[in-house]
PDB file of C-alpha atoms and ligand atoms in Angstrom:
ATOM      1  CA  MET A   1      93.870 123.882 100.175  1.00 97.00           C
ATOM      2  CA  PHE A   2      91.579 123.555  97.193  1.00 98.00           C
ATOM      3  CA  GLU A   3      92.602 121.103  94.494  1.00 98.00           C
ATOM      4  CA  LEU A   4      90.869 121.282  91.101  1.00 98.00           C
ATOM      5  CA  ASP A   5      91.254 118.775  88.301  1.00 98.00           C
ATOM      6  CA  LEU A   6      89.214 116.848  85.742  1.00 98.00           C
ATOM      7  CA  ALA A   7      86.766 114.302  87.213  1.00 98.00           C
ATOM      8  CA  PRO A   8      88.598 111.126  86.027  1.00 98.00           C
ATOM      9  CA  VAL A   9      91.932 112.454  87.322  1.00 97.00           C
ATOM     10  CA  VAL A  10      90.400 113.386  90.683  1.00 98.00           C
ATOM     11  CA  ALA A  11      88.856 109.890  90.943  1.00 98.00           C
ATOM     12  CA  PHE A  12      92.213 108.248  90.143  1.00 98.00           C
ATOM     13  CA  LYS A  13      94.157 110.398  92.603  1.00 97.00           C
ATOM     14  CA  GLU A  14      91.640 109.836  95.399  1.00 97.00           C
ATOM     15  CA  ARG A  15      91.694 106.074  94.854  1.00 98.00           C
ATOM     16  CA  VAL A  16      95.494 105.955  95.041  1.00 98.00           C
ATOM     17  CA  LEU A  17      95.697 108.288  98.044  1.00 98.00           C
ATOM     18  CA  ASN A  18      93.086 106.191  99.886  1.00 97.00           C
ATOM     19  CA  GLU A  19      94.841 102.954  99.017  1.00 98.00           C
ATOM     20  CA  GLU A  20      98.062 104.403 100.367  1.00 98.00           C
ATOM     21  CA  GLY A  21      96.367 105.711 103.503  1.00 98.00           C
ATOM     22  CA  ALA A  22      97.630 109.219 102.753  1.00 97.00           C
ATOM     23  CA  VAL A  23      96.437 111.872 105.197  1.00 97.00           C
ATOM     24  CA  PRO A  24      96.575 115.574 104.232  1.00 96.00           C
ATOM     25  CA  SER A  25      98.551 117.827 106.547  1.00 97.00           C
ATOM     26  CA  CYS A  26      96.066 120.680 106.018  1.00 97.00           C
ATOM     27  CA  GLU A  27      92.355 121.063 105.317  1.00 97.00           C
ATOM     28  CA  ARG A  28      91.958 119.818 101.715  1.00 97.00           C
ATOM     29  CA  ALA A  29      88.927 120.262  99.440  1.00 97.00           C
ATOM     30  CA  VAL A  30      89.017 118.352  96.151  1.00 98.00           C
ATOM     31  CA  LEU A  31      86.844 119.599  93.293  1.00 98.00           C
ATOM     32  CA  ALA A  32      86.167 117.851  90.015  1.00 98.00           C
ATOM     33  CA  ALA A  33      86.209 120.766  87.569  1.00 97.00           C
ATOM     34  CA  ASP A  34      86.950 121.347  83.916  1.00 98.00           C
ATOM     35  CA  LEU A  35      89.032 124.516  83.990  1.00 98.00           C
ATOM     36  CA  ARG A  36      87.926 125.335  80.433  1.00 97.00           C
ATOM     37  CA  GLU A  37      84.510 126.039  81.921  1.00 97.00           C
ATOM     38  CA  ASP A  38      83.244 128.229  84.760  1.00 95.00           C
ATOM     39  CA  TRP A  39      84.822 126.878  87.949  1.00 97.00           C
ATOM     40  CA  GLY A  40      84.715 130.012  90.156  1.00 96.00           C
ATOM     41  CA  ALA A  41      81.220 129.390  91.536  1.00 96.00           C
ATOM     42  CA  ALA A  42      82.060 125.806  92.563  1.00 96.00           C
ATOM     43  CA  LEU A  43      85.224 127.052  94.254  1.00 98.00           C
ATOM     44  CA  ARG A  44      83.309 129.658  96.256  1.00 97.00           C
ATOM     45  CA  GLU A  45      80.653 127.090  97.207  1.00 97.00           C
ATOM     46  CA  ALA A  46      83.431 124.869  98.526  1.00 97.00           C
ATOM     47  CA  GLY A  47      84.453 127.670 100.911  1.00 97.00           C
ATOM     48  CA  PHE A  48      87.010 129.663  98.927  1.00 98.00           C
ATOM     49  CA  ASP A  49      87.184 133.258 100.180  1.00 98.00           C
ATOM     50  CA  PRO A  50      88.209 135.711  97.427  1.00 97.00           C
ATOM     51  CA  ALA A  51      88.844 138.399 100.055  1.00 97.00           C
ATOM     52  CA  ALA A  52      91.686 136.344 101.546  1.00 97.00           C
ATOM     53  CA  ARG A  53      95.140 136.173  99.978  1.00 97.00           C
ATOM     54  CA  THR A  54      95.551 133.052  97.878  1.00 98.00           C
ATOM     55  CA  ALA A  55      98.577 131.080  96.670  1.00 98.00           C
ATOM     56  CA  TRP A  56      97.716 129.646  93.249  1.00 98.00           C
ATOM     57  CA  LEU A  57      99.766 126.816  91.761  1.00 98.00           C
ATOM     58  CA  VAL A  58      99.138 126.442  88.025  1.00 96.00           C
ATOM     59  CA  GLU A  59     102.081 124.193  87.254  1.00 92.00           C
ATOM     60  CA  GLY A  60     101.985 122.307  83.964  1.00 90.00           C
ATOM     61  CA  LEU A  61      98.364 123.152  83.134  1.00 94.00           C
ATOM     62  CA  LEU A  62      98.211 125.943  80.567  1.00 94.00           C
ATOM     63  CA  ILE A  63      99.698 123.889  77.721  1.00 91.00           C
ATOM     64  CA  TYR A  64      96.553 121.697  77.804  1.00 93.00           C
ATOM     65  CA  LEU A  65      94.373 124.727  77.005  1.00 95.00           C
ATOM     66  CA  GLU A  66      93.706 126.716  73.837  1.00 96.00           C
ATOM     67  CA  THR A  67      94.943 130.311  73.941  1.00 96.00           C
ATOM     68  CA  GLU A  68      91.494 131.773  74.658  1.00 97.00           C
ATOM     69  CA  GLN A  69      90.812 129.179  77.375  1.00 97.00           C
ATOM     70  CA  ALA A  70      94.158 129.917  79.063  1.00 97.00           C
ATOM     71  CA  ASP A  71      93.432 133.648  78.891  1.00 97.00           C
ATOM     72  CA  THR A  72      89.945 133.140  80.386  1.00 98.00           C
ATOM     73  CA  LEU A  73      91.323 130.924  83.156  1.00 98.00           C
ATOM     74  CA  LEU A  74      94.001 133.417  84.203  1.00 98.00           C
ATOM     75  CA  SER A  75      91.489 136.280  84.004  1.00 97.00           C
ATOM     76  CA  ALA A  76      89.061 134.421  86.307  1.00 97.00           C
ATOM     77  CA  LEU A  77      91.876 133.566  88.685  1.00 97.00           C
ATOM     78  CA  THR A  78      93.069 137.186  88.701  1.00 97.00           C
ATOM     79  CA  GLY A  79      89.529 138.312  89.547  1.00 97.00           C
ATOM     80  CA  LEU A  80      89.550 135.995  92.567  1.00 97.00           C
ATOM     81  CA  SER A  81      92.954 137.196  93.800  1.00 98.00           C
ATOM     82  CA  ALA A  82      92.957 139.584  96.746  1.00 97.00           C
ATOM     83  CA  PRO A  83      95.939 141.963  96.987  1.00 96.00           C
ATOM     84  CA  GLY A  84      99.022 140.041  98.135  1.00 96.00           C
ATOM     85  CA  SER A  85      97.928 136.813  96.417  1.00 98.00           C
ATOM     86  CA  ARG A  86     100.627 134.814  94.681  1.00 98.00           C
ATOM     87  CA  LEU A  87     100.662 132.659  91.612  1.00 98.00           C
ATOM     88  CA  SER A  88     103.316 130.158  90.548  1.00 97.00           C
ATOM     89  CA  LEU A  89     103.869 128.209  87.372  1.00 94.00           C
ATOM     90  CA  SER A  90     106.720 126.819  85.339  1.00 89.00           C
ATOM     91  CA  GLU A  91     107.823 129.341  82.705  1.00 83.00           C
ATOM     92  CA  GLY A  92     108.843 127.204  79.837  1.00 72.00           C
ATOM     93  CA  HIS A  93     110.027 127.088  76.333  1.00 62.00           C
ATOM     94  CA  ALA A  94     107.307 128.275  73.961  1.00 57.00           C
ATOM     95  CA  PRO A  95     104.744 125.418  73.670  1.00 54.00           C
ATOM     96  CA  GLY A  96     105.080 125.502  69.889  1.00 57.00           C
ATOM     97  CA  ARG A  97     108.756 124.703  70.244  1.00 58.00           C
ATOM     98  CA  MET A  98     108.106 121.934  72.793  1.00 60.00           C
ATOM     99  CA  ILE A  99     105.513 120.354  70.512  1.00 60.00           C
ATOM    100  CA  ALA A 100     107.873 120.584  67.544  1.00 64.00           C
ATOM    101  CA  GLU A 101     110.732 119.047  69.535  1.00 65.00           C
ATOM    102  CA  ASN A 102     108.804 116.234  71.200  1.00 63.00           C
ATOM    103  CA  GLY A 103     105.819 115.768  68.903  1.00 60.00           C
ATOM    104  CA  ALA A 104     107.540 113.284  66.614  1.00 67.00           C
ATOM    105  CA  ASP A 105     108.840 111.183  69.506  1.00 72.00           C
ATOM    106  CA  GLN A 106     106.556 108.145  69.863  1.00 76.00           C
ATOM    107  CA  ARG A 107     107.353 107.884  73.580  1.00 74.00           C
ATOM    108  CA  PHE A 108     105.697 111.246  74.219  1.00 75.00           C
ATOM    109  CA  GLN A 109     102.830 110.896  71.764  1.00 79.00           C
ATOM    110  CA  ALA A 110     100.100 110.096  74.315  1.00 80.00           C
ATOM    111  CA  LEU A 111     101.131 113.264  76.139  1.00 78.00           C
ATOM    112  CA  THR A 112     101.805 115.647  73.283  1.00 80.00           C
ATOM    113  CA  GLU A 113      98.523 114.921  71.513  1.00 85.00           C
ATOM    114  CA  LEU A 114      96.769 116.432  74.557  1.00 88.00           C
ATOM    115  CA  TRP A 115      98.704 119.707  74.241  1.00 87.00           C
ATOM    116  CA  ARG A 116      96.794 122.668  72.845  1.00 90.00           C
ATOM    117  CA  GLY A 117      99.469 125.361  73.063  1.00 87.00           C
ATOM    118  CA  GLY A 118      98.536 127.447  76.099  1.00 91.00           C
ATOM    119  CA  LEU A 119      98.714 131.229  76.347  1.00 92.00           C
ATOM    120  CA  GLY A 120     100.553 131.769  73.084  1.00 90.00           C
ATOM    121  CA  GLU A 121     102.886 134.251  74.768  1.00 92.00           C
ATOM    122  CA  PRO A 122     105.207 134.089  77.803  1.00 92.00           C
ATOM    123  CA  ALA A 123     103.134 133.970  81.003  1.00 94.00           C
ATOM    124  CA  THR A 124     105.385 136.757  82.318  1.00 94.00           C
ATOM    125  CA  ASP A 125     104.032 139.115  79.636  1.00 95.00           C
ATOM    126  CA  TRP A 126     100.385 138.199  80.256  1.00 96.00           C
ATOM    127  CA  LEU A 127     100.697 138.514  84.036  1.00 97.00           C
ATOM    128  CA  THR A 128     102.617 141.800  83.957  1.00 96.00           C
ATOM    129  CA  ARG A 129      99.967 143.265  81.640  1.00 96.00           C
ATOM    130  CA  HIS A 130      97.268 142.206  84.111  1.00 96.00           C
ATOM    131  CA  GLY A 131      98.787 143.787  87.225  1.00 95.00           C
ATOM    132  CA  TRP A 132     100.976 140.996  88.609  1.00 97.00           C
ATOM    133  CA  GLN A 133     104.606 141.574  89.660  1.00 97.00           C
ATOM    134  CA  VAL A 134     106.572 138.701  88.225  1.00 96.00           C
ATOM    135  CA  THR A 135     109.841 137.125  89.349  1.00 96.00           C
ATOM    136  CA  VAL A 136     111.323 134.256  87.353  1.00 94.00           C
ATOM    137  CA  HIS A 137     113.656 131.876  89.157  1.00 93.00           C
ATOM    138  CA  GLY A 138     115.865 130.455  86.418  1.00 90.00           C
ATOM    139  CA  LYS A 139     116.929 126.858  86.000  1.00 87.00           C
ATOM    140  CA  ASP A 140     120.464 127.572  87.301  1.00 89.00           C
ATOM    141  CA  GLU A 141     119.119 129.251  90.429  1.00 92.00           C
ATOM    142  CA  LEU A 142     116.737 126.334  91.100  1.00 89.00           C
ATOM    143  CA  GLU A 143     119.454 123.738  90.552  1.00 90.00           C
ATOM    144  CA  GLN A 144     121.635 125.520  93.072  1.00 92.00           C
ATOM    145  CA  ALA A 145     118.863 126.079  95.609  1.00 93.00           C
ATOM    146  CA  TYR A 146     117.866 122.394  95.556  1.00 90.00           C
ATOM    147  CA  GLY A 147     121.431 121.126  95.240  1.00 93.00           C
ATOM    148  CA  ARG A 148     120.501 119.191  92.087  1.00 89.00           C
ATOM    149  CA  PRO A 149     122.768 120.156  89.174  1.00 89.00           C
ATOM    150  CA  GLY A 150     121.637 119.021  85.729  1.00 84.00           C
ATOM    151  CA  LEU A 151     117.995 118.977  86.785  1.00 74.00           C
ATOM    152  CA  ASP A 152     115.616 118.406  83.853  1.00 70.00           C
ATOM    153  CA  ILE A 153     112.630 120.563  84.764  1.00 66.00           C
ATOM    154  CA  GLY A 154     111.363 120.807  81.184  1.00 68.00           C
ATOM    155  CA  ALA A 155     111.220 124.565  81.574  1.00 75.00           C
ATOM    156  CA  GLN A 156     113.443 127.590  81.712  1.00 80.00           C
ATOM    157  CA  GLY A 157     112.489 128.307  85.276  1.00 86.00           C
ATOM    158  CA  PHE A 158     109.743 128.795  87.795  1.00 91.00           C
ATOM    159  CA  LEU A 159     107.674 131.942  87.857  1.00 95.00           C
ATOM    160  CA  VAL A 160     106.301 133.546  91.009  1.00 96.00           C
ATOM    161  CA  ALA A 161     103.908 136.449  90.601  1.00 98.00           C
ATOM    162  CA  GLU A 162     102.388 138.683  93.240  1.00 98.00           C
ATOM    163  CA  ARG A 163      99.221 140.703  93.039  1.00 96.00           C
ATOM    164  CA  GLY A 164     100.002 144.238  94.149  1.00 86.00           C
ATOM    165  CA  GLY A 165      97.923 146.460  96.368  1.00 71.00           C
ATOM    166  CA  LEU A 166      99.336 145.728  99.832  1.00 61.00           C
ATOM    167  CA  ASP A 167     101.331 148.542 101.428  1.00 53.00           C
TER     168      ASP A 167
HETATM  169  C1  SAM B 201     101.272 118.083  83.857  1.00 97.87           C
HETATM  170  S1  SAM B 201      99.945 117.874  84.962  1.00 97.87           S
HETATM  171  C2  SAM B 201     100.345 119.035  86.260  1.00 97.87           C
HETATM  172  C3  SAM B 201     100.062 118.430  87.584  1.00 97.87           C
HETATM  173  C4  SAM B 201     100.056 119.385  88.757  1.00 97.87           C
HETATM  174  N1  SAM B 201     101.178 120.264  88.783  1.00 97.87           N
HETATM  175  C5  SAM B 201      99.991 118.568  90.042  1.00 97.87           C
HETATM  176  O1  SAM B 201     100.943 118.586  90.800  1.00 97.87           O
HETATM  177  O2  SAM B 201      98.987 117.899  90.246  1.00 97.87           O
HETATM  178  C6  SAM B 201      98.571 118.686  84.177  1.00 97.87           C
HETATM  179  C7  SAM B 201      97.299 118.570  84.995  1.00 97.87           C
HETATM  180  O3  SAM B 201      96.334 119.413  84.374  1.00 97.87           O
HETATM  181  C8  SAM B 201      95.096 118.751  84.403  1.00 97.87           C
HETATM  182  N2  SAM B 201      94.207 119.324  83.385  1.00 97.87           N
HETATM  183  C9  SAM B 201      94.413 119.343  82.038  1.00 97.87           C
HETATM  184  N3  SAM B 201      93.362 119.927  81.416  1.00 97.87           N
HETATM  185  C10 SAM B 201      92.481 120.283  82.398  1.00 97.87           C
HETATM  186  C11 SAM B 201      91.209 120.913  82.392  1.00 97.87           C
HETATM  187  N4  SAM B 201      90.609 121.287  81.252  1.00 97.87           N
HETATM  188  N5  SAM B 201      90.588 121.115  83.566  1.00 97.87           N
HETATM  189  C12 SAM B 201      91.176 120.733  84.728  1.00 97.87           C
HETATM  190  N6  SAM B 201      92.391 120.139  84.810  1.00 97.87           N
HETATM  191  C13 SAM B 201      93.025 119.903  83.646  1.00 97.87           C
HETATM  192  C14 SAM B 201      95.475 117.295  84.147  1.00 97.87           C
HETATM  193  O4  SAM B 201      94.431 116.409  84.493  1.00 97.87           O
HETATM  194  C15 SAM B 201      96.721 117.147  85.002  1.00 97.87           C
HETATM  195  O5  SAM B 201      96.428 116.789  86.326  1.00 97.87           O
END
């Protein structure tokens, strides 16, 4: 597993995990990377094999990026995705609506002022246009599957996309 996040967040997470004596249950490589910049080379240097199928988890990230940055990130990720790779993220309300709804709430201010809007279109549309087969698991389905009615996931559902090409 490769985990990429901003340097201060990586440092915080590692400190807490060490303090708690947490031990990963798989091989884990942690990379300090700003995903608005070029991160592909660092990922490859850390041992990532673009010829192997990958499961990408991009949960809760895109809203922190400008539209062009989110587009560039997903394009880079798509280029590193062998046939049969999968990508998951929460498919939410439009970021503009979330910012409008929560932006005035002081409790969320520290969070919402970091939001940049993300893709500017549903991720389903972007991914379908770029050769991914998308399935969205709606909120009701997730609530039932996890036995947690009334779950507040802050999104309409969870998206799973698969890169075609495997027969
Ligand atoms: C809402 S959290 C999602 C957390 C994630 N699902 C997880 O389980 O760790 C958003 C994450 O995106 C990271 N992030 C935001 N902007 C970033 C950037 N430019 N480069 C790398 N990571 C970024 C934040 O540091 C934070 O860890």
